[in-house]
Amino acid sequence: MKNPKKSLHLDFDKNPVNIDYIDHANGMSYIEITETTPDENGKKKKARLSKAQFNTLVNGLLQFQTNFQEELNQEFQALTDAEKQHITQQYQAGASAKELGDSLHTTEALIKMVLQSQGIKNP
């Protein structure tokens, strides 16, 4: 019998995910990741990772995060002052950071970075 010690629900738009830290009755501990939306056969996809596998996965993801941040910084530096001002004006007129990212074919993270650089807190 499995006993979840901790659970985390990630509410992605089309594919929510549950991540559970499980202590099994046999003494084993593992991470179980479950997509909560069933596939075409009605089954939910699951992955079980040992602590070592989970740590390796997290370290790999952290490396990706560093790369993403570097790319985001480069994109931010490439924006002109006029583009940053336009983004800020559109946000202040009522557009959300997500809407601006979609309409400008960029990421919500970049839009938030621009807004914060323009003095807008917690966009």
Coordinates of C-alpha atoms in Angstrom, one line a residue:
M1 CA 0.0 0.0 0.0
K2 CA 1.3 3.4 -0.9
N3 CA 1.1 6.4 1.4
P4 CA 1.6 9.9 -0.1
K5 CA 3.9 12.0 2.2
K6 CA 3.6 15.1 0.2
S7 CA 1.6 16.0 -3.0
L8 CA 1.9 18.8 -5.5
H9 CA -0.7 19.7 -8.1
L10 CA 0.5 21.6 -11.2
D11 CA -2.4 23.1 -13.0
F12 CA -1.2 23.3 -16.6
D13 CA -3.8 24.6 -19.2
K14 CA -4.6 21.3 -20.9
N15 CA -2.7 18.7 -18.9
P16 CA -2.7 19.0 -15.1
V17 CA -0.1 16.9 -13.3
N18 CA 0.1 15.5 -9.8
I19 CA 3.5 14.8 -8.2
D20 CA 3.4 12.7 -5.1
Y21 CA 6.2 11.7 -2.7
I22 CA 5.3 8.2 -1.7
D23 CA 6.4 6.0 1.1
H24 CA 5.4 2.4 0.3
A25 CA 4.5 -0.1 3.0
N26 CA 7.5 -2.1 1.9
G27 CA 9.8 0.7 3.0
M28 CA 10.6 2.0 -0.5
S29 CA 10.2 5.8 -1.2
Y30 CA 9.6 7.2 -4.7
I31 CA 8.2 10.1 -6.7
E32 CA 5.1 9.4 -8.8
I33 CA 4.1 11.8 -11.5
T34 CA 0.6 11.4 -12.9
E35 CA -1.0 13.3 -15.8
T36 CA -4.6 13.8 -14.6
T37 CA -6.1 13.9 -18.1
P38 CA -6.6 10.4 -19.5
D39 CA -5.1 9.5 -22.8
E40 CA -7.1 8.3 -25.8
N41 CA -7.4 4.8 -24.2
G42 CA -8.8 6.3 -21.0
K43 CA -5.7 5.7 -19.0
K44 CA -3.7 8.2 -17.0
K45 CA 0.0 8.3 -17.7
K46 CA 2.3 7.7 -14.7
A47 CA 6.0 7.7 -14.1
R48 CA 7.7 6.5 -11.0
L49 CA 11.1 7.8 -10.1
S50 CA 13.5 6.6 -7.4
K51 CA 15.1 9.4 -5.3
A52 CA 18.3 9.1 -7.3
Q53 CA 16.4 9.3 -10.6
F54 CA 14.4 12.3 -9.3
N55 CA 17.6 14.1 -8.3
T56 CA 19.1 13.5 -11.7
L57 CA 16.0 14.8 -13.4
V58 CA 15.9 18.0 -11.2
N59 CA 19.6 18.7 -11.9
G60 CA 18.9 18.4 -15.6
L61 CA 15.9 20.7 -15.4
L62 CA 18.0 23.2 -13.4
Q63 CA 20.5 23.2 -16.3
F64 CA 17.7 23.9 -18.7
Q65 CA 16.4 26.7 -16.5
T66 CA 19.8 28.4 -16.6
N67 CA 19.7 28.2 -20.4
F68 CA 16.2 29.6 -20.6
Q69 CA 17.2 32.5 -18.3
E70 CA 20.2 33.3 -20.5
E71 CA 18.0 33.3 -23.6
L72 CA 15.4 35.5 -21.8
N73 CA 18.1 38.0 -20.8
Q74 CA 19.3 38.1 -24.4
E75 CA 15.8 38.7 -25.7
F76 CA 15.3 41.4 -23.1
Q77 CA 18.5 43.1 -24.1
A78 CA 17.5 43.0 -27.8
L79 CA 14.3 45.0 -27.1
T80 CA 14.4 48.7 -27.9
D81 CA 13.2 51.3 -25.4
A82 CA 10.2 52.0 -27.6
E83 CA 9.2 48.3 -27.6
K84 CA 9.5 48.2 -23.8
Q85 CA 7.4 51.4 -23.6
H86 CA 4.7 49.9 -25.9
I87 CA 4.5 46.8 -23.8
T88 CA 4.1 48.8 -20.7
Q89 CA 1.4 51.0 -22.2
Q90 CA -0.5 48.0 -23.4
Y91 CA -0.3 46.4 -20.0
Q92 CA -1.5 49.6 -18.3
A93 CA -4.4 49.8 -20.8
G94 CA -5.6 46.4 -19.5
A95 CA -3.8 43.7 -21.5
S96 CA -2.5 40.8 -19.4
A97 CA 1.1 39.7 -19.6
K98 CA 0.0 36.4 -21.1
E99 CA -2.1 38.2 -23.8
L100 CA 0.8 40.5 -24.6
G101 CA 3.1 37.5 -24.9
D102 CA 0.8 35.8 -27.2
S103 CA 0.1 38.8 -29.4
L104 CA 3.8 39.7 -29.6
H105 CA 4.8 36.1 -30.2
T106 CA 7.0 36.0 -27.1
T107 CA 6.8 34.6 -23.7
E108 CA 4.8 35.8 -20.7
A109 CA 8.1 35.7 -18.7
L110 CA 9.7 38.2 -21.1
I111 CA 6.7 40.5 -20.8
K112 CA 6.9 40.3 -17.0
M113 CA 10.6 41.0 -17.1
V114 CA 9.9 44.2 -19.2
L115 CA 7.1 45.3 -16.9
Q116 CA 9.3 44.9 -13.8
S117 CA 12.1 46.8 -15.5
Q118 CA 9.6 49.6 -16.0
G119 CA 8.7 49.8 -12.3
I120 CA 5.6 47.6 -12.3
K121 CA 5.6 45.3 -9.3
N122 CA 4.1 41.8 -9.5
P123 CA 2.7 42.0 -13.1

